[in-house]
């Protein structure tokens, strides 16, 4: 597969009569058309839209998902397969991307594990989405709608809005500022071209711990699937979609799945110091039998690929820590060296055990930070959404929302703060 991401850089965002990208990088959106594209007359009592720019005194809460506007312009299928389009395999051809823009879905709380985005101040330092030009959908559900139906309706509204913006801009004749090309040769060609490089596979763990803890692959709830091998390019066209209400700090929003930095890094190293052989997606289960089945199947697939090493990323914490360690142990026992990417819940003082499970074979672990760390977020001048849930968000507590409008919470409550794919502020490099 060969995929070309044609990126147009967004430097500002405004409302206007039509949707287009102006020559100066301003994304102009027709608000009425956006709301029409996102509307759900069965599930939504109301839907509104607001804009949030980096550096503005704005708080968005509670955040459900973040999606980057994309559309395919050439090749098989369309973005978000199985959700907005058919289930043809994606990951080849050309895809148009509005870099620096995002659609954020926000509305009445479904599960307590939803989050906050501050566009300035301390909170902005911890979320990657304080740096994007955000079109925020503010959704009120109809009375009596079940939480999982409401979550689904919000998810679909965000995807429709993101596709509408990208496709409208493309049709309006947007110019492309940068093209990224992603292509992997066949296993046979790679073996011939890089016979001395270690073969590395990426084990991509997806949150699947029950209702409202969902991730979708080609429209299928990943709880229902066995681990499977996919081409890394498929993720860039939206084959993997977030549908969960888990702790905001380490929830992989759809935007992050589209821009997975582990995949990008492995591509950058391919043919230089490693042979990137592809991606195995696996689920995070709640029963021991399911954990054993998926971890054994994952190790088997990696061994069949002839992998020498594996990068394993987690989503979430606690229960999924067992899946992470089972994957590590079984891969290592197959002779496949592992590097794990996780975050920590080490207590507010950082002195507690970081993970719920451990193994001496887990001897190469990368941390995205301690989600229990307390931060104070200053008052923002404008609120998009609702702040009456702050005290009950995961990471919040009784009294988190102060009378002056400031908030005291754990990092858990900030969207993307300790992303276990490394899509955040902090990072490490080897020099």
CSV table of C-alpha atoms in Angstrom, one decimal:
chain,number,residue,atom,x,y,z
A,1,UNK,CA,0.0,0.0,0.0
A,2,UNK,CA,1.1,3.5,-0.8
A,3,UNK,CA,-0.7,6.4,0.8
A,4,UNK,CA,-0.1,10.1,0.1
A,5,UNK,CA,-1.3,12.5,2.8
A,6,UNK,CA,-1.8,15.9,1.2
A,7,UNK,CA,-1.7,18.4,4.0
A,8,UNK,CA,-3.1,21.9,4.0
A,9,UNK,CA,-2.0,24.0,6.9
A,10,UNK,CA,-4.7,25.8,9.0
A,11,UNK,CA,-3.5,28.9,10.8
A,12,UNK,CA,-6.8,30.4,11.9
A,13,UNK,CA,-10.5,29.5,12.0
A,14,UNK,CA,-13.6,31.7,11.4
A,15,UNK,CA,-17.3,31.5,10.5
A,16,UNK,CA,-18.4,32.5,7.0
A,17,UNK,CA,-21.0,32.1,4.3
A,18,UNK,CA,-19.1,29.2,2.6
A,19,UNK,CA,-16.6,26.6,3.7
A,20,UNK,CA,-13.1,27.0,2.3
A,21,UNK,CA,-9.4,27.5,3.2
A,22,UNK,CA,-8.3,31.0,2.4
A,23,UNK,CA,-4.9,31.8,1.0
A,24,UNK,CA,-3.6,33.1,4.3
A,25,UNK,CA,-4.4,29.7,6.0
A,26,UNK,CA,-7.7,30.8,7.5
A,27,UNK,CA,-10.3,28.0,7.6
A,28,UNK,CA,-13.7,29.5,7.0
A,29,UNK,CA,-16.6,27.3,7.9
A,30,UNK,CA,-20.3,27.9,7.1
A,31,UNK,CA,-21.8,27.3,10.5
A,32,UNK,CA,-25.3,26.4,9.2
A,33,UNK,CA,-23.9,23.8,6.8
A,34,UNK,CA,-21.7,22.3,9.5
A,35,UNK,CA,-24.6,21.9,11.9
A,36,UNK,CA,-26.8,20.4,9.2
A,37,UNK,CA,-24.0,17.8,8.5
A,38,UNK,CA,-23.7,17.0,12.2
A,39,UNK,CA,-27.4,17.0,13.1
A,40,UNK,CA,-29.3,14.0,14.5
A,41,UNK,CA,-33.0,14.8,14.9
A,42,UNK,CA,-33.7,11.6,16.7
A,43,UNK,CA,-31.1,11.8,19.4
A,44,UNK,CA,-30.3,15.5,19.8
A,45,UNK,CA,-32.5,18.1,21.6
A,46,UNK,CA,-30.1,20.7,20.2
A,47,UNK,CA,-26.7,21.1,18.6
A,48,UNK,CA,-24.6,24.2,18.5
A,49,UNK,CA,-21.1,25.1,17.4
A,50,UNK,CA,-18.4,27.4,18.7
A,51,UNK,CA,-14.8,28.1,17.8
A,52,UNK,CA,-11.8,27.9,20.1
A,53,UNK,CA,-8.3,29.1,19.0
A,54,UNK,CA,-4.9,28.6,20.7
A,55,UNK,CA,-4.1,31.2,23.3
A,56,UNK,CA,-7.8,32.2,23.8
A,57,UNK,CA,-9.2,32.2,27.3
A,58,UNK,CA,-11.5,29.3,26.6
A,59,UNK,CA,-12.4,26.1,28.5
A,60,UNK,CA,-14.1,23.1,26.7
A,61,UNK,CA,-15.8,20.6,28.9
A,62,UNK,CA,-16.7,17.8,29.0
A,63,UNK,CA,-14.8,16.7,25.9
A,64,UNK,CA,-15.9,13.4,24.2
A,65,UNK,CA,-13.8,13.1,21.1
A,66,UNK,CA,-11.5,15.1,18.8
A,67,UNK,CA,-11.3,14.4,15.1
A,68,UNK,CA,-9.0,15.8,12.4
A,69,UNK,CA,-10.8,16.8,9.2
A,70,UNK,CA,-9.8,14.4,6.4
A,71,UNK,CA,-11.3,13.0,3.1
A,72,UNK,CA,-10.0,10.7,0.5
A,73,UNK,CA,-9.5,12.3,-3.0
A,74,UNK,CA,-8.1,9.3,-4.8
A,75,UNK,CA,-8.0,5.5,-4.2
A,76,UNK,CA,-10.3,2.9,-2.7
A,77,UNK,CA,-12.9,3.6,-0.1
A,78,UNK,CA,-13.4,6.8,2.0
A,79,UNK,CA,-12.2,7.9,5.4
A,80,UNK,CA,-13.9,6.4,8.5
A,81,UNK,CA,-14.8,3.1,6.8
A,82,UNK,CA,-17.6,1.2,8.4
A,83,UNK,CA,-18.8,4.3,10.0
A,84,UNK,CA,-19.5,7.0,7.3
A,85,UNK,CA,-18.6,4.9,4.3
A,86,UNK,CA,-18.5,1.3,3.1
A,87,UNK,CA,-16.0,-1.2,4.5
A,88,UNK,CA,-13.5,-1.3,1.6
A,89,UNK,CA,-9.9,-1.5,2.8
A,90,UNK,CA,-8.4,2.0,3.0
A,91,UNK,CA,-4.8,3.1,3.4
A,92,UNK,CA,-3.8,3.7,-0.3
A,93,UNK,CA,-4.3,6.5,-2.8
A,94,UNK,CA,-4.5,10.1,-1.7
A,95,UNK,CA,-6.1,11.6,1.4
A,96,UNK,CA,-6.6,15.3,2.0
A,97,UNK,CA,-5.8,16.6,5.6
A,98,UNK,CA,-6.5,19.9,7.2
A,99,UNK,CA,-3.5,20.0,9.5
A,100,UNK,CA,-3.9,22.2,12.6
A,101,UNK,CA,-7.7,21.9,12.6
A,102,UNK,CA,-9.9,19.7,14.7
A,103,UNK,CA,-13.6,19.0,15.4
A,104,UNK,CA,-14.3,18.6,19.1
A,105,UNK,CA,-17.5,17.0,20.4
A,106,UNK,CA,-18.7,18.2,23.7
A,107,UNK,CA,-22.0,17.7,25.6
A,108,UNK,CA,-23.8,16.4,28.7
A,109,UNK,CA,-21.7,13.8,30.4
A,110,UNK,CA,-22.2,10.1,29.5
A,111,UNK,CA,-19.6,8.4,31.6
A,112,UNK,CA,-17.6,10.2,34.3
A,113,UNK,CA,-14.4,9.7,32.4
A,114,UNK,CA,-14.6,12.6,30.0
A,115,UNK,CA,-12.3,15.6,29.9
A,116,UNK,CA,-11.2,19.2,29.8
A,117,UNK,CA,-9.4,21.2,27.1
A,118,UNK,CA,-8.1,24.7,28.2
A,119,UNK,CA,-6.9,26.8,25.3
A,120,UNK,CA,-4.5,28.9,27.5
A,121,UNK,CA,-2.8,28.6,30.9
A,122,UNK,CA,-1.6,25.6,32.9
A,123,UNK,CA,-4.1,23.2,31.4
A,124,UNK,CA,-3.1,24.2,27.8
A,125,UNK,CA,0.4,23.0,28.5
A,126,UNK,CA,-0.9,19.4,29.1
A,127,UNK,CA,-3.3,18.9,26.2
A,128,UNK,CA,-2.2,18.7,22.5
A,129,UNK,CA,-5.6,20.1,21.5
A,130,UNK,CA,-4.8,23.6,22.9
A,131,UNK,CA,-2.6,23.9,19.8
A,132,UNK,CA,-5.3,23.1,17.2
A,133,UNK,CA,-7.9,25.4,15.6
A,134,UNK,CA,-11.1,23.8,17.1
A,135,UNK,CA,-14.6,23.7,15.8
A,136,UNK,CA,-16.6,22.5,18.8
A,137,UNK,CA,-20.0,20.8,18.6
A,138,UNK,CA,-22.0,21.4,21.8
A,139,UNK,CA,-24.7,18.7,22.0
A,140,UNK,CA,-27.8,18.4,24.2
A,141,UNK,CA,-29.4,14.9,24.1
A,142,UNK,CA,-33.1,14.3,23.9
A,143,UNK,CA,-34.8,13.2,27.2
A,144,UNK,CA,-34.8,9.5,27.8
A,145,UNK,CA,-32.0,8.6,25.3
A,146,UNK,CA,-29.8,5.7,26.6
A,147,UNK,CA,-26.2,6.8,27.4
A,148,UNK,CA,-24.7,4.4,24.8
A,149,UNK,CA,-27.0,5.7,22.1
A,150,UNK,CA,-26.1,9.3,23.0
A,151,UNK,CA,-22.4,8.4,22.8
A,152,UNK,CA,-22.9,6.8,19.4
A,153,UNK,CA,-24.8,9.8,18.1
A,154,UNK,CA,-22.1,12.2,19.4
A,155,UNK,CA,-19.4,10.1,17.8
A,156,UNK,CA,-21.1,10.0,14.4
A,157,UNK,CA,-21.8,13.7,14.5
A,158,UNK,CA,-18.1,14.4,15.0
A,159,UNK,CA,-17.1,12.1,12.1
A,160,UNK,CA,-19.7,13.7,9.8
A,161,UNK,CA,-18.6,17.2,10.7
A,162,UNK,CA,-14.9,16.4,10.2
A,163,UNK,CA,-15.6,14.8,6.8
A,164,UNK,CA,-17.9,17.7,5.8
A,165,UNK,CA,-15.2,20.3,6.5
A,166,UNK,CA,-12.4,18.4,4.7
A,167,UNK,CA,-14.5,17.5,1.6
A,168,UNK,CA,-15.9,21.0,1.3
A,169,UNK,CA,-12.5,22.6,1.5
A,170,UNK,CA,-11.1,20.2,-1.0
A,171,UNK,CA,-14.0,20.8,-3.4
A,172,UNK,CA,-13.4,24.6,-3.0
A,173,UNK,CA,-9.9,24.1,-4.5
A,174,UNK,CA,-7.7,24.2,-1.5
A,175,UNK,CA,-3.9,24.2,-2.2
A,176,UNK,CA,-1.7,21.5,-0.6
A,177,UNK,CA,1.3,22.8,1.3
A,178,UNK,CA,2.9,19.4,2.1
A,179,UNK,CA,2.7,15.8,0.9
A,180,UNK,CA,3.7,12.9,3.1
A,181,UNK,CA,4.2,9.5,1.5
A,182,UNK,CA,3.8,6.3,3.5
A,183,UNK,CA,4.6,2.9,1.9
A,184,UNK,CA,5.9,-0.4,3.1
A,185,UNK,CA,7.3,-3.1,0.7
A,186,UNK,CA,6.2,-6.7,0.9
A,187,UNK,CA,7.7,-9.0,3.5
A,188,UNK,CA,9.8,-10.7,0.8
A,189,UNK,CA,11.1,-7.4,-0.5
A,190,UNK,CA,11.9,-6.1,3.0
A,191,UNK,CA,13.8,-9.3,3.8
A,192,UNK,CA,15.9,-8.9,0.6
A,193,UNK,CA,16.4,-5.2,1.1
A,194,UNK,CA,17.2,-5.2,4.8
A,195,UNK,CA,18.6,-8.6,5.6
A,196,UNK,CA,20.6,-7.4,8.6
A,197,UNK,CA,18.0,-5.1,10.2
A,198,UNK,CA,15.9,-6.4,13.1
A,199,UNK,CA,12.2,-6.9,12.2
A,200,UNK,CA,10.0,-4.8,14.5
A,201,UNK,CA,6.2,-5.1,14.8
A,202,UNK,CA,3.9,-2.7,16.6
A,203,UNK,CA,1.4,-4.1,19.0
A,204,UNK,CA,-1.5,-1.6,19.1
A,205,UNK,CA,-3.6,-2.2,22.2
A,206,UNK,CA,-7.2,-0.8,21.9
A,207,UNK,CA,-9.6,0.1,24.8
A,208,UNK,CA,-12.4,-2.5,24.9
A,209,UNK,CA,-13.4,-2.9,28.5
A,210,UNK,CA,-17.2,-3.0,28.1
A,211,UNK,CA,-20.0,-0.7,27.1
A,212,UNK,CA,-18.8,2.9,26.8
A,213,UNK,CA,-15.2,1.6,26.7
A,214,UNK,CA,-15.2,0.9,23.0
A,215,UNK,CA,-12.9,1.2,20.0
A,216,UNK,CA,-14.1,0.5,16.5
A,217,UNK,CA,-12.1,-1.1,13.6
A,218,UNK,CA,-13.9,-0.8,10.2
A,219,UNK,CA,-17.1,-0.2,12.2
A,220,UNK,CA,-16.7,-3.3,14.3
A,221,UNK,CA,-16.5,-3.1,18.1
A,222,UNK,CA,-13.0,-4.4,18.8
A,223,UNK,CA,-14.3,-6.4,21.8
A,224,UNK,CA,-15.7,-8.9,19.2
A,225,UNK,CA,-12.5,-9.5,17.4
A,226,UNK,CA,-9.3,-11.6,17.8
A,227,UNK,CA,-6.0,-9.8,17.4
A,228,UNK,CA,-5.3,-9.1,13.7
A,229,UNK,CA,-2.6,-7.8,11.4
A,230,UNK,CA,-3.3,-4.5,9.6
A,231,UNK,CA,-1.2,-2.2,7.4
A,232,UNK,CA,-0.2,1.0,9.3
A,233,UNK,CA,-1.6,3.1,6.5
A,234,UNK,CA,-5.1,2.0,7.4
A,235,UNK,CA,-5.1,3.9,10.6
A,236,UNK,CA,-4.4,7.1,8.8
A,237,UNK,CA,-7.7,6.8,6.9
A,238,UNK,CA,-9.7,6.2,10.0
A,239,UNK,CA,-9.9,2.5,10.2
A,240,UNK,CA,-9.6,2.8,14.0
A,241,UNK,CA,-12.1,5.1,15.7
A,242,UNK,CA,-12.5,6.1,19.4
A,243,UNK,CA,-15.8,5.4,20.9
A,244,UNK,CA,-15.0,5.3,24.6
A,245,UNK,CA,-15.6,7.3,27.8
A,246,UNK,CA,-12.4,6.4,29.6
A,247,UNK,CA,-10.0,8.6,31.6
A,248,UNK,CA,-9.4,11.7,29.5
A,249,UNK,CA,-5.7,11.8,30.0
A,250,UNK,CA,-4.9,8.5,28.3
A,251,UNK,CA,-7.9,8.1,26.0
A,252,UNK,CA,-6.8,7.9,22.4
A,253,UNK,CA,-9.1,10.3,20.6
A,254,UNK,CA,-9.8,9.6,16.9
A,255,UNK,CA,-7.4,12.5,16.1
A,256,UNK,CA,-4.6,10.6,17.8
A,257,UNK,CA,-5.4,7.3,16.0
A,258,UNK,CA,-5.2,9.2,12.7
A,259,UNK,CA,-1.8,10.7,13.7
A,260,UNK,CA,-0.4,7.8,15.7
A,261,UNK,CA,3.2,8.9,16.6
A,262,UNK,CA,4.4,5.4,17.2
A,263,UNK,CA,3.6,4.4,13.6
A,264,UNK,CA,5.1,7.6,12.3
A,265,UNK,CA,8.3,7.0,14.2
A,266,UNK,CA,8.6,3.4,13.1
A,267,UNK,CA,8.2,4.6,9.5
A,268,UNK,CA,11.0,7.1,10.0
A,269,UNK,CA,13.3,4.4,11.2
A,270,UNK,CA,12.3,1.8,8.6
A,271,UNK,CA,15.2,0.8,6.4
A,272,UNK,CA,17.7,2.7,8.6
A,273,UNK,CA,18.0,0.8,11.9
A,274,UNK,CA,15.0,-1.5,11.8
A,275,UNK,CA,12.6,-3.2,9.4
A,276,UNK,CA,9.0,-2.2,10.3
A,277,UNK,CA,6.9,-5.2,9.4
A,278,UNK,CA,3.5,-3.8,10.3
A,279,UNK,CA,0.8,-3.5,13.0
A,280,UNK,CA,-1.0,-6.0,15.2
A,281,UNK,CA,-4.2,-4.6,16.8
A,282,UNK,CA,-5.3,-6.3,19.9
A,283,UNK,CA,-8.1,-5.7,22.5
A,284,UNK,CA,-8.1,-5.1,26.2
A,285,UNK,CA,-10.5,-7.5,27.9
A,286,UNK,CA,-12.1,-7.8,31.3
A,287,UNK,CA,-12.0,-11.6,31.8
A,288,UNK,CA,-8.9,-13.6,32.4
A,289,UNK,CA,-9.8,-16.1,29.7
A,290,UNK,CA,-10.2,-13.3,27.1
A,291,UNK,CA,-6.9,-11.7,28.2
A,292,UNK,CA,-5.1,-15.0,27.9
A,293,UNK,CA,-6.7,-15.7,24.4
A,294,UNK,CA,-5.8,-12.3,23.0
A,295,UNK,CA,-2.2,-12.2,24.4
A,296,UNK,CA,-1.5,-15.7,23.1
A,297,UNK,CA,-2.9,-14.9,19.7
A,298,UNK,CA,-0.9,-11.6,19.6
A,299,UNK,CA,2.4,-13.4,20.4
A,300,UNK,CA,1.6,-16.1,17.8
A,301,UNK,CA,1.0,-13.5,15.1
A,302,UNK,CA,4.2,-11.6,15.9
A,303,UNK,CA,6.2,-14.9,15.8
A,304,UNK,CA,4.7,-15.8,12.5
A,305,UNK,CA,5.8,-12.5,11.1
A,306,UNK,CA,9.4,-13.3,12.3
A,307,UNK,CA,9.5,-10.3,14.5
A,308,UNK,CA,12.7,-9.7,16.5
A,309,UNK,CA,11.3,-6.9,18.5
A,310,UNK,CA,7.9,-5.3,19.4
A,311,UNK,CA,6.7,-1.9,20.5
A,312,UNK,CA,3.6,-2.3,22.7
A,313,UNK,CA,1.3,0.6,23.5
A,314,UNK,CA,-1.5,0.5,26.1
A,315,UNK,CA,-4.7,2.5,26.3
A,316,UNK,CA,-6.1,3.2,29.8
A,317,UNK,CA,-4.8,1.8,33.1
A,318,UNK,CA,-5.6,-0.6,35.9
A,319,UNK,CA,-7.3,-3.6,34.3
A,320,UNK,CA,-5.5,-3.1,30.9
A,321,UNK,CA,-2.2,-3.3,32.8
A,322,UNK,CA,-2.7,-7.0,33.0
A,323,UNK,CA,-3.1,-7.2,29.2
A,324,UNK,CA,0.0,-5.1,28.7
A,325,UNK,CA,2.1,-7.4,30.9
A,326,UNK,CA,0.6,-10.6,29.4
A,327,UNK,CA,1.6,-9.4,26.0
A,328,UNK,CA,5.0,-8.5,27.2
A,329,UNK,CA,5.6,-11.9,28.9
A,330,UNK,CA,4.4,-14.0,26.0
A,331,UNK,CA,6.3,-12.0,23.3
A,332,UNK,CA,9.5,-12.1,25.4
A,333,UNK,CA,9.1,-15.9,25.8
A,334,UNK,CA,8.9,-16.2,22.0
A,335,UNK,CA,12.3,-14.5,21.8
A,336,UNK,CA,10.7,-11.1,20.8
A,337,UNK,CA,12.2,-8.2,22.7
A,338,UNK,CA,9.6,-5.7,23.8
A,339,UNK,CA,9.4,-2.0,24.6
A,340,UNK,CA,6.2,-0.9,26.4
A,341,UNK,CA,4.6,2.5,26.3
A,342,UNK,CA,2.2,3.3,29.2
A,343,UNK,CA,1.5,6.0,31.7
A,344,UNK,CA,1.5,5.8,35.5
A,345,UNK,CA,-1.1,6.0,38.3
A,346,UNK,CA,1.5,6.3,41.1
A,347,UNK,CA,-0.5,8.4,43.6
A,348,UNK,CA,-0.4,12.1,43.9
A,349,UNK,CA,3.0,11.9,45.6
A,350,UNK,CA,4.3,9.6,42.9
A,351,UNK,CA,5.3,7.0,45.5
A,352,UNK,CA,2.8,4.2,44.8
A,353,UNK,CA,3.1,1.3,42.4
A,354,UNK,CA,2.8,2.7,38.9
A,355,UNK,CA,1.0,-0.2,37.2
A,356,UNK,CA,-1.5,-2.8,38.5
A,357,UNK,CA,0.7,-5.6,37.2
A,358,UNK,CA,4.4,-6.2,36.6
A,359,UNK,CA,7.0,-8.6,35.3
A,360,UNK,CA,10.8,-8.8,35.4
A,361,UNK,CA,10.6,-9.3,31.6
A,362,UNK,CA,9.2,-5.7,31.3
A,363,UNK,CA,12.6,-4.2,31.4
A,364,UNK,CA,12.2,-1.5,28.7
A,365,UNK,CA,9.2,0.7,29.6
A,366,UNK,CA,8.5,4.3,28.5
A,367,UNK,CA,6.2,6.4,30.6
A,368,UNK,CA,3.9,9.3,29.5
A,369,UNK,CA,3.7,10.7,33.0
A,370,UNK,CA,1.8,10.3,36.3
A,371,UNK,CA,-1.9,10.8,35.8
A,372,UNK,CA,-2.5,11.3,39.6
A,373,UNK,CA,-0.4,14.5,39.7
A,374,UNK,CA,-2.5,17.5,40.9
A,375,UNK,CA,-2.7,20.7,38.8
A,376,UNK,CA,-4.5,23.9,39.3
A,377,UNK,CA,-6.2,25.3,36.2
A,378,UNK,CA,-6.9,29.1,36.2
A,379,UNK,CA,-10.3,30.5,35.4
A,380,UNK,CA,-11.1,31.0,31.7
A,381,UNK,CA,-13.2,33.8,30.4
A,382,UNK,CA,-15.4,31.6,28.2
A,383,UNK,CA,-16.8,28.2,28.7
A,384,UNK,CA,-17.8,25.9,25.9
A,385,UNK,CA,-20.0,23.2,27.3
A,386,UNK,CA,-20.8,22.6,30.9
A,387,UNK,CA,-18.7,22.9,34.0
A,388,UNK,CA,-21.2,21.4,36.5
A,389,UNK,CA,-19.6,18.0,36.0
A,390,UNK,CA,-16.0,19.0,37.1
A,391,UNK,CA,-16.3,17.5,40.5
A,392,UNK,CA,-17.3,14.1,39.2
A,393,UNK,CA,-14.9,13.8,36.3
A,394,UNK,CA,-12.3,11.1,36.6
A,395,UNK,CA,-9.5,13.0,38.3
A,396,UNK,CA,-11.9,15.5,39.9
A,397,UNK,CA,-13.2,15.4,43.5
A,398,UNK,CA,-15.6,17.3,45.7
A,399,UNK,CA,-14.5,20.9,45.6
A,400,UNK,CA,-12.5,20.7,42.4
A,401,UNK,CA,-14.4,23.6,40.9
A,402,UNK,CA,-13.6,26.6,43.0
A,403,UNK,CA,-15.9,29.7,43.4
A,404,UNK,CA,-13.5,31.9,41.4
A,405,UNK,CA,-13.8,29.6,38.4
A,406,UNK,CA,-10.4,27.9,38.8
A,407,UNK,CA,-10.2,24.1,38.9
A,408,UNK,CA,-8.0,21.7,40.9
A,409,UNK,CA,-7.8,18.3,39.4
A,410,UNK,CA,-5.5,15.4,38.7
A,411,UNK,CA,-4.0,15.2,35.2
A,412,UNK,CA,-6.6,12.4,34.6
A,413,UNK,CA,-9.1,15.0,33.8
A,414,UNK,CA,-7.2,16.8,31.0
A,415,UNK,CA,-7.7,15.4,27.5
A,416,UNK,CA,-4.6,13.7,26.2
A,417,UNK,CA,-2.4,14.8,29.1
A,418,UNK,CA,-0.6,11.4,29.5
A,419,UNK,CA,-1.4,9.8,26.1
A,420,UNK,CA,0.2,6.4,25.9
A,421,UNK,CA,1.1,6.8,22.3
A,422,UNK,CA,3.3,9.8,23.2
A,423,UNK,CA,1.1,12.3,21.5
A,424,UNK,CA,1.7,15.1,24.0
A,425,UNK,CA,3.9,17.7,25.4
A,426,UNK,CA,6.6,15.6,27.0
A,427,UNK,CA,9.0,13.3,25.1
A,428,UNK,CA,12.4,11.7,25.1
A,429,UNK,CA,15.1,11.4,22.6
A,430,UNK,CA,18.3,9.4,22.2
A,431,UNK,CA,21.3,11.6,21.3
